[in-house]
Short mmCIF file of C-alpha atoms and ligand atoms in Angstrom, two decimals:
data_model
loop_
_atom_site.label_atom_id
_atom_site.label_comp_id
_atom_site.label_asym_id
_atom_site.label_seq_id
_atom_site.Cartn_x
_atom_site.Cartn_y
_atom_site.Cartn_z
CA MET B 1412 -41.14 -13.04 -13.54
CA GLY B 1413 -41.02 -11.21 -16.87
CA ASN B 1414 -40.02 -7.96 -15.13
CA GLN B 1415 -37.28 -9.72 -13.16
CA ARG B 1416 -35.82 -11.17 -16.35
CA ARG B 1417 -35.96 -7.77 -18.05
CA GLU B 1418 -34.17 -6.17 -15.07
CA PHE B 1419 -31.56 -8.89 -15.18
CA TYR B 1420 -30.83 -8.28 -18.86
CA TRP B 1421 -30.71 -4.49 -18.38
CA GLY B 1422 -28.26 -5.05 -15.49
CA LEU B 1423 -26.13 -7.29 -17.66
CA ILE B 1424 -26.06 -4.72 -20.46
CA PHE B 1425 -25.07 -2.02 -17.94
CA VAL B 1426 -22.18 -4.08 -16.54
CA LEU B 1427 -20.91 -5.00 -20.00
CA GLY B 1428 -21.18 -1.38 -21.07
CA LEU B 1429 -19.21 -0.29 -18.03
CA ALA B 1430 -16.47 -2.81 -18.78
CA VAL B 1431 -16.15 -1.59 -22.37
CA GLN B 1432 -16.17 2.06 -21.30
CA CYS B 1433 -13.48 1.53 -18.62
CA ASN B 1434 -11.17 -0.29 -21.05
CA ALA B 1435 -9.21 -1.50 -18.05
CA GLY B 1436 -6.54 -4.17 -17.80
CA VAL B 1437 -6.54 -7.48 -16.04
CA THR B 1438 -7.24 -8.07 -12.38
CA SER B 1439 -5.93 -11.55 -11.72
CA THR B 1440 -8.43 -14.08 -10.44
CA TYR B 1441 -5.64 -16.18 -8.97
CA ARG B 1442 -6.68 -17.45 -5.53
CA ARG B 1443 -4.00 -17.30 -2.88
CA ARG B 1444 -3.83 -17.93 0.82
CA LEU B 1445 -4.37 -14.74 2.78
CA GLU B 1446 -3.32 -15.52 6.35
CA ALA B 1447 -0.74 -13.18 7.86
CA SER B 1448 2.94 -13.79 7.18
CA ALA B 1449 4.83 -15.01 10.23
CA ASP B 1450 8.29 -13.78 11.13
CA MET B 1451 10.97 -16.44 11.18
CA PRO B 1452 12.28 -17.15 14.74
CA LEU B 1453 15.61 -15.65 15.73
CA ASP B 1454 17.29 -19.06 15.72
CA ALA B 1455 16.24 -19.83 12.12
CA ASP B 1456 19.13 -21.15 10.08
CA VAL B 1457 18.79 -18.34 7.52
CA PHE B 1458 19.95 -15.92 10.23
CA GLN B 1459 23.24 -17.73 10.69
CA LEU B 1460 26.38 -16.25 9.17
CA PHE B 1461 26.42 -17.33 5.54
CA VAL B 1462 29.83 -16.23 4.34
CA ASP B 1463 33.01 -16.88 6.30
CA ASP B 1464 36.47 -15.58 5.56
CA ASN B 1465 37.31 -18.60 3.43
CA THR B 1466 34.39 -18.26 1.05
CA ASP B 1467 35.48 -17.74 -2.54
CA ILE B 1468 33.14 -15.03 -3.79
CA PRO B 1469 32.46 -15.47 -7.51
CA GLN B 1470 32.41 -12.54 -9.91
CA GLN B 1471 29.26 -12.28 -11.99
CA ASP B 1472 28.68 -10.48 -15.23
CA ALA B 1473 25.57 -12.14 -16.57
CA PRO B 1474 23.42 -10.43 -19.19
CA VAL B 1475 20.35 -10.27 -16.95
CA LEU B 1476 20.33 -6.86 -15.34
CA GLY B 1477 18.60 -7.99 -12.21
CA THR B 1478 15.69 -8.67 -10.04
CA PHE B 1479 13.33 -6.17 -8.58
CA LEU B 1480 12.30 -6.89 -5.08
CA GLY B 1481 10.85 -4.79 -2.28
CA ASP B 1482 9.29 -4.77 1.17
CA LEU B 1483 11.01 -8.07 1.97
CA GLY B 1484 11.01 -8.27 5.77
CA GLN B 1485 12.05 -11.55 7.37
CA THR B 1486 9.10 -13.91 7.38
CA PHE B 1487 8.71 -17.40 5.99
CA ASP B 1488 7.23 -15.72 2.90
CA SER B 1489 10.32 -13.49 2.66
CA ASN B 1490 12.44 -16.63 2.71
CA SER B 1491 10.35 -18.13 -0.08
CA THR B 1492 10.83 -14.99 -2.22
CA LEU B 1493 14.58 -14.87 -1.71
CA THR B 1494 14.95 -18.60 -2.29
CA HIS B 1495 13.12 -18.28 -5.61
CA TYR B 1496 15.35 -15.40 -6.60
CA ASN B 1497 18.53 -17.25 -5.66
CA ALA B 1498 17.42 -20.17 -7.83
CA ASN B 1499 17.89 -17.99 -10.93
CA PRO B 1500 21.49 -18.59 -12.05
CA ASN B 1501 21.50 -15.61 -14.42
CA ALA B 1502 20.42 -12.77 -12.15
CA ALA B 1503 23.40 -10.47 -11.76
CA ALA B 1504 22.18 -7.64 -9.55
CA LEU B 1505 19.29 -6.98 -7.24
CA LEU B 1506 17.50 -3.66 -7.45
CA TYR B 1507 15.77 -3.22 -4.14
CA VAL B 1508 12.82 -0.82 -3.95
CA GLY B 1509 12.75 -0.14 -0.24
CA ASP B 1510 11.56 -1.31 3.19
CA PHE B 1511 14.27 -3.64 4.39
CA SER B 1512 14.12 -5.33 7.81
CA TYR B 1513 10.92 -3.90 9.35
CA ALA B 1514 12.89 -3.60 12.61
CA ASP B 1515 10.77 -0.54 13.38
CA ASN B 1516 7.77 -2.81 13.88
CA TYR B 1517 9.44 -4.43 16.90
CA PRO B 1518 9.49 -2.98 20.45
CA TYR B 1519 11.98 -0.11 20.70
CA HIS B 1520 12.86 -0.60 17.01
CA ASP B 1521 14.82 -3.69 18.00
CA ASN B 1522 18.07 -3.46 16.02
CA VAL B 1523 18.67 -7.17 16.45
CA ARG B 1524 16.21 -7.43 13.57
CA TRP B 1525 18.53 -5.29 11.45
CA ASP B 1526 21.27 -7.83 12.22
CA THR B 1527 19.15 -10.85 11.36
CA TRP B 1528 17.95 -9.26 8.13
CA GLY B 1529 21.51 -8.57 7.10
CA ARG B 1530 22.43 -12.20 7.59
CA PHE B 1531 19.21 -13.40 5.95
CA THR B 1532 19.92 -11.49 2.74
CA GLU B 1533 23.60 -12.43 2.73
CA SER B 1534 22.93 -15.54 0.62
CA SER B 1535 22.51 -13.10 -2.26
CA ALA B 1536 24.04 -9.80 -1.13
CA ALA B 1537 27.46 -11.41 -0.57
CA PHE B 1538 27.68 -12.42 -4.21
CA GLN B 1539 26.18 -9.61 -6.25
CA PRO B 1540 25.35 -5.92 -5.94
CA TRP B 1541 22.14 -4.86 -4.25
CA ILE B 1542 21.12 -1.38 -5.34
CA TRP B 1543 19.25 0.17 -2.42
CA THR B 1544 16.16 2.35 -2.49
CA PHE B 1545 15.02 3.66 0.88
CA GLY B 1546 11.48 3.26 2.21
CA ASN B 1547 9.42 4.48 5.13
CA HIS B 1548 10.51 1.53 7.30
CA GLU B 1549 14.07 2.83 7.09
CA LEU B 1550 13.15 6.13 8.75
CA ASP B 1551 13.41 4.72 12.31
CA PHE B 1552 12.25 8.09 13.56
CA ALA B 1553 11.22 7.53 17.19
CA PRO B 1554 11.52 10.64 19.36
CA GLU B 1555 9.42 8.89 22.02
CA ILE B 1556 12.42 6.67 22.79
CA GLY B 1557 14.98 9.40 22.22
CA GLU B 1558 15.76 8.80 18.54
CA SER B 1559 15.04 11.96 16.59
CA THR B 1560 17.55 11.46 13.78
CA PRO B 1561 15.81 9.74 10.86
CA PHE B 1562 17.44 6.93 8.88
CA LYS B 1563 20.16 6.32 11.49
CA PRO B 1564 20.35 2.46 11.49
CA VAL B 1565 20.12 2.15 7.71
CA SER B 1566 22.57 4.95 7.02
CA TYR B 1567 25.31 3.12 8.96
CA ARG B 1568 24.47 -0.33 7.64
CA TYR B 1569 23.72 0.37 3.96
CA PRO B 1570 25.96 3.04 2.42
CA THR B 1571 25.46 3.96 -1.23
CA PRO B 1572 27.87 5.42 -3.83
CA TYR B 1573 25.92 8.68 -3.92
CA SER B 1574 28.83 11.10 -4.14
CA ALA B 1575 30.08 9.43 -7.33
CA SER B 1576 26.97 10.70 -9.11
CA GLY B 1577 27.17 14.19 -7.62
CA SER B 1578 24.44 13.60 -5.07
CA THR B 1579 24.83 15.17 -1.65
CA GLU B 1580 22.62 12.68 0.18
CA GLN B 1581 22.86 8.92 0.61
CA TYR B 1582 19.24 8.27 -0.35
CA TYR B 1583 19.21 9.45 -3.99
CA TYR B 1584 21.91 8.61 -6.47
CA SER B 1585 22.60 6.86 -9.76
CA VAL B 1586 24.60 3.86 -10.93
CA ARG B 1587 25.30 2.38 -14.31
CA ARG B 1588 24.98 -1.37 -14.50
CA ALA B 1589 25.14 -3.49 -17.66
CA SER B 1590 23.52 -1.30 -20.35
CA ALA B 1591 21.30 0.60 -17.93
CA HIS B 1592 21.51 3.96 -16.24
CA ILE B 1593 19.67 3.51 -12.97
CA ILE B 1594 18.39 6.50 -11.01
CA VAL B 1595 17.36 5.95 -7.40
CA LEU B 1596 14.97 8.55 -5.99
CA ALA B 1597 14.17 9.17 -2.33
CA SER B 1598 10.46 9.25 -1.53
CA TYR B 1599 11.26 10.47 2.01
CA SER B 1600 13.76 13.20 1.25
CA SER B 1601 12.52 16.60 0.13
CA TYR B 1602 12.00 16.92 -3.61
CA GLY B 1603 10.25 20.25 -4.15
CA LYS B 1604 11.71 22.83 -6.48
CA TYR B 1605 15.06 24.21 -5.25
CA THR B 1606 15.68 21.23 -2.95
CA PRO B 1607 18.95 19.28 -3.31
CA GLN B 1608 17.17 16.22 -4.74
CA TYR B 1609 15.30 18.31 -7.32
CA SER B 1610 18.48 20.05 -8.46
CA TRP B 1611 20.43 16.80 -8.55
CA LEU B 1612 17.80 14.95 -10.62
CA GLN B 1613 17.55 17.86 -13.03
CA SER B 1614 21.29 17.74 -13.74
CA GLU B 1615 21.51 13.93 -13.58
CA LEU B 1616 18.94 13.41 -16.34
CA LYS B 1617 20.96 15.66 -18.63
CA LYS B 1618 24.02 13.45 -18.10
CA VAL B 1619 22.37 10.25 -19.31
CA ASN B 1620 24.00 9.07 -22.54
CA ARG B 1621 21.67 6.55 -24.20
CA THR B 1622 24.35 5.48 -26.67
CA VAL B 1623 26.41 4.25 -23.70
CA THR B 1624 23.55 3.09 -21.49
CA PRO B 1625 20.50 2.58 -23.75
CA TRP B 1626 18.15 1.74 -20.88
CA LEU B 1627 17.01 4.37 -18.40
CA ILE B 1628 15.44 2.98 -15.24
CA VAL B 1629 14.13 4.85 -12.19
CA LEU B 1630 13.57 3.35 -8.74
CA MET B 1631 11.55 4.80 -5.90
CA HIS B 1632 9.65 3.51 -2.90
CA ALA B 1633 6.16 5.04 -3.04
CA PRO B 1634 4.56 4.29 -6.45
CA TRP B 1635 3.10 7.03 -8.62
CA TYR B 1636 0.62 4.72 -10.35
CA SER B 1637 -0.96 2.15 -8.04
CA SER B 1638 -4.62 1.18 -7.94
CA TYR B 1639 -4.51 -0.57 -4.58
CA LYS B 1640 -6.27 1.08 -1.63
CA SER B 1641 -3.19 0.61 0.55
CA HIS B 1642 -0.98 3.73 0.41
CA TYR B 1643 -3.25 5.13 -2.30
CA MET B 1644 -1.82 8.36 -3.79
CA GLU B 1645 1.07 8.59 -1.31
CA GLY B 1646 3.44 9.05 -4.26
CA GLU B 1647 1.25 11.73 -5.83
CA THR B 1648 3.22 14.84 -4.85
CA MET B 1649 6.46 13.38 -6.20
CA ARG B 1650 4.65 12.36 -9.40
CA VAL B 1651 3.44 15.93 -9.87
CA GLN B 1652 6.97 17.19 -9.33
CA PHE B 1653 8.92 14.80 -11.55
CA GLU B 1654 6.65 12.98 -14.01
CA ALA B 1655 7.14 15.47 -16.85
CA TRP B 1656 10.89 14.76 -16.73
CA MET B 1657 10.27 11.01 -17.00
CA VAL B 1658 8.41 11.66 -20.25
CA GLN B 1659 10.85 14.28 -21.55
CA TYR B 1660 13.85 12.00 -21.02
CA LYS B 1661 12.03 8.87 -22.21
CA VAL B 1662 12.52 6.77 -19.10
CA ASP B 1663 11.90 3.14 -20.01
CA VAL B 1664 10.49 1.83 -16.76
CA VAL B 1665 9.86 3.00 -13.20
CA PHE B 1666 9.92 0.46 -10.38
CA ALA B 1667 8.44 1.05 -6.92
CA GLY B 1668 7.52 -0.90 -3.80
CA HIS B 1669 5.57 0.15 -0.68
CA VAL B 1670 2.31 -1.50 -1.76
CA HIS B 1671 2.48 -5.18 -0.83
CA ALA B 1672 1.29 -6.55 -4.14
CA TYR B 1673 2.15 -6.55 -7.83
CA GLU B 1674 0.91 -4.17 -10.53
CA ARG B 1675 2.03 -3.16 -14.02
CA SER B 1676 0.77 -0.11 -15.89
CA HIS B 1677 0.35 0.77 -19.52
CA ARG B 1678 2.53 3.60 -20.83
CA VAL B 1679 0.63 6.64 -19.57
CA SER B 1680 1.32 10.17 -18.45
CA ASN B 1681 -0.65 12.76 -16.53
CA ILE B 1682 1.29 15.95 -17.11
CA ALA B 1683 -1.10 18.23 -19.00
CA TYR B 1684 -2.88 19.68 -15.98
CA ASN B 1685 -2.21 23.36 -15.25
CA ILE B 1686 -4.77 24.01 -12.48
CA THR B 1687 -7.33 25.60 -14.77
CA ASN B 1688 -7.57 23.31 -17.82
CA ALA B 1689 -9.10 20.21 -16.13
CA ASN B 1690 -6.78 17.88 -18.08
CA CYS B 1691 -6.05 15.78 -15.01
CA SER B 1692 -6.54 12.22 -16.24
CA PRO B 1693 -3.78 9.80 -17.25
CA VAL B 1694 -3.60 9.42 -21.02
CA SER B 1695 -1.78 6.97 -23.25
CA ASP B 1696 1.71 8.31 -23.91
CA ASN B 1697 4.32 6.43 -25.91
CA ASN B 1698 7.14 8.50 -24.39
CA ALA B 1699 6.12 7.56 -20.86
CA PRO B 1700 7.58 4.77 -18.72
CA VAL B 1701 5.88 1.57 -17.73
CA TYR B 1702 5.24 1.73 -13.97
CA ILE B 1703 5.74 -1.52 -12.07
CA THR B 1704 5.03 -2.06 -8.37
CA VAL B 1705 6.87 -4.97 -6.77
CA GLY B 1706 6.35 -4.37 -3.05
CA ASP B 1707 5.53 -8.04 -2.71
CA GLY B 1708 8.62 -9.41 -0.97
CA GLY B 1709 6.67 -11.03 1.86
CA ASN B 1710 6.89 -8.96 5.06
CA ALA B 1711 4.86 -9.53 8.25
CA GLU B 1712 2.35 -6.79 7.47
CA GLY B 1713 0.84 -9.09 4.85
CA LEU B 1714 -0.53 -8.54 1.39
CA SER B 1715 -2.36 -5.46 0.15
CA THR B 1716 -5.48 -7.12 -1.18
CA GLU B 1717 -8.00 -4.29 -1.53
CA MET B 1718 -8.05 -2.70 -4.97
CA THR B 1719 -9.83 0.37 -6.25
CA GLN B 1720 -12.79 -0.52 -8.45
CA PRO B 1721 -13.24 -0.45 -11.33
CA GLN B 1722 -9.66 -1.12 -12.39
CA PRO B 1723 -8.38 2.19 -13.80
CA SER B 1724 -7.54 2.31 -17.48
CA TYR B 1725 -3.82 2.88 -16.80
CA SER B 1726 -3.54 -0.45 -14.93
CA ALA B 1727 -2.55 -3.33 -17.22
CA PHE B 1728 -2.27 -6.16 -14.69
CA ARG B 1729 -2.56 -6.45 -10.91
CA GLU B 1730 -2.44 -9.27 -8.43
CA ALA B 1731 -2.06 -9.43 -4.66
CA SER B 1732 0.55 -12.17 -4.32
CA PHE B 1733 4.10 -12.30 -3.01
CA GLY B 1734 6.85 -12.63 -5.60
CA HIS B 1735 9.62 -10.81 -7.46
CA GLY B 1736 10.36 -9.40 -10.91
CA ILE B 1737 13.19 -10.11 -13.35
CA PHE B 1738 14.33 -7.53 -15.89
CA ASP B 1739 16.32 -9.17 -18.65
CA ILE B 1740 17.97 -6.77 -21.08
CA LYS B 1741 18.47 -8.59 -24.38
CA ASN B 1742 20.03 -5.76 -26.38
CA LYS B 1743 19.64 -2.02 -26.81
CA THR B 1744 16.15 -2.31 -28.24
CA HIS B 1745 14.45 -5.13 -26.31
CA ALA B 1746 14.11 -6.22 -22.69
CA LEU B 1747 11.90 -8.85 -21.11
CA PHE B 1748 10.23 -8.26 -17.77
CA GLU B 1749 8.79 -11.24 -15.90
CA TRP B 1750 6.96 -11.40 -12.59
CA HIS B 1751 7.27 -14.60 -10.59
CA ARG B 1752 4.86 -15.29 -7.75
CA ASN B 1753 5.92 -17.44 -4.82
CA GLN B 1754 3.11 -19.95 -5.03
CA ASP B 1755 4.44 -21.29 -8.31
CA GLY B 1756 7.75 -22.94 -9.01
CA ASP B 1757 10.62 -20.55 -9.59
CA ASP B 1758 10.40 -21.10 -13.34
CA VAL B 1759 6.74 -20.09 -13.64
CA VAL B 1760 5.96 -16.59 -14.91
CA ALA B 1761 2.66 -15.06 -13.78
CA ASP B 1762 2.96 -11.84 -15.82
CA SER B 1763 5.41 -10.65 -18.44
CA LEU B 1764 6.02 -7.88 -20.94
CA TRP B 1765 8.46 -7.34 -23.77
CA LEU B 1766 9.59 -3.74 -23.47
CA THR B 1767 11.05 -1.84 -26.37
CA ASN B 1768 13.56 0.89 -25.64
CA ARG B 1769 11.98 4.37 -25.55
CA TYR B 1770 15.04 5.99 -27.12
CA PHE B 1771 16.02 3.49 -29.84
CA ASN B 1772 12.84 1.58 -30.61
CA PRO B 1773 9.74 3.23 -29.14
CA THR B 1774 7.08 0.87 -30.44
CA LYS B 1775 3.71 0.60 -28.75
CA ASP B 1776 4.63 -2.22 -26.40
CA SER B 1777 2.04 -2.04 -23.65
FE1 FE2 Q 391 6.77 1.20 2.52
#
């Protein structure tokens, strides 16, 4: 009995020691339902035409930059996410981080599901800009049924203003919205040195004028910092290619999707490694962005619930729930990010962070 008690205390000391040594963030203990999300039937009212020719479309210029939403799909959970977003009267733009309709999950990549998704999202997309990032579910690459041209359905349905920013491809581009310069990267276009995307990003970052657009935001689909087992390290090669630029140009925040959950990082970088020096761990870096994964729109593939353990030190908060994020720029020095999960009312915030601008006010904010 005495030995068992001693072993128990030694075990407790070991676990506590491990927790202190890891210095990790918070893994939410929130309990959520985990059954699979069900697609809404084709005759659901959300798939009916929302805007007719007589609709008076209002112009919006609210101070809130927008919502971040990804991997939406068209399930009852997707509808819950979009309904929560639409309940926010101040949101002025939606920054979408990829994976739209999931039509490629249906037999023969059923394009009817592209149609229904377009009508489903119309309750928002008809009234404010949606800034598109392209994910793996937009590839629609299916040579087995004769379709060997990637991105064909999405390229016809969702054009982007890429040429205005000097890009030569629809899938990476930039826009300026409110006081933010927003750069959209393409996880599924080539990005190695000498490629068009590499050259474009290199010149685009030099064009950013922080006195005109104080906030610099980057969107992509596959996250660079995610501690979920799903899609683990799929964004790693792009991180290796571009992360040093994010630090050099003091990007404020990077948003990604792909992983069907929520996670927020501390400000870290991992750019010191040179193959021989072994400096290959993320370190605290006040010039680095905060990385936020919001691939939690609610698609039929369900939540990504398995996390790497222990929680890595770069991870500040993670939770496997559906929801969306709001990025509210207050002025050139402060912005408030809030993550809303579906299970709560639309006014409940499950995670939040005050961000200070990396260029004008780079305090230690995370
Ligand atoms: Fe994805």
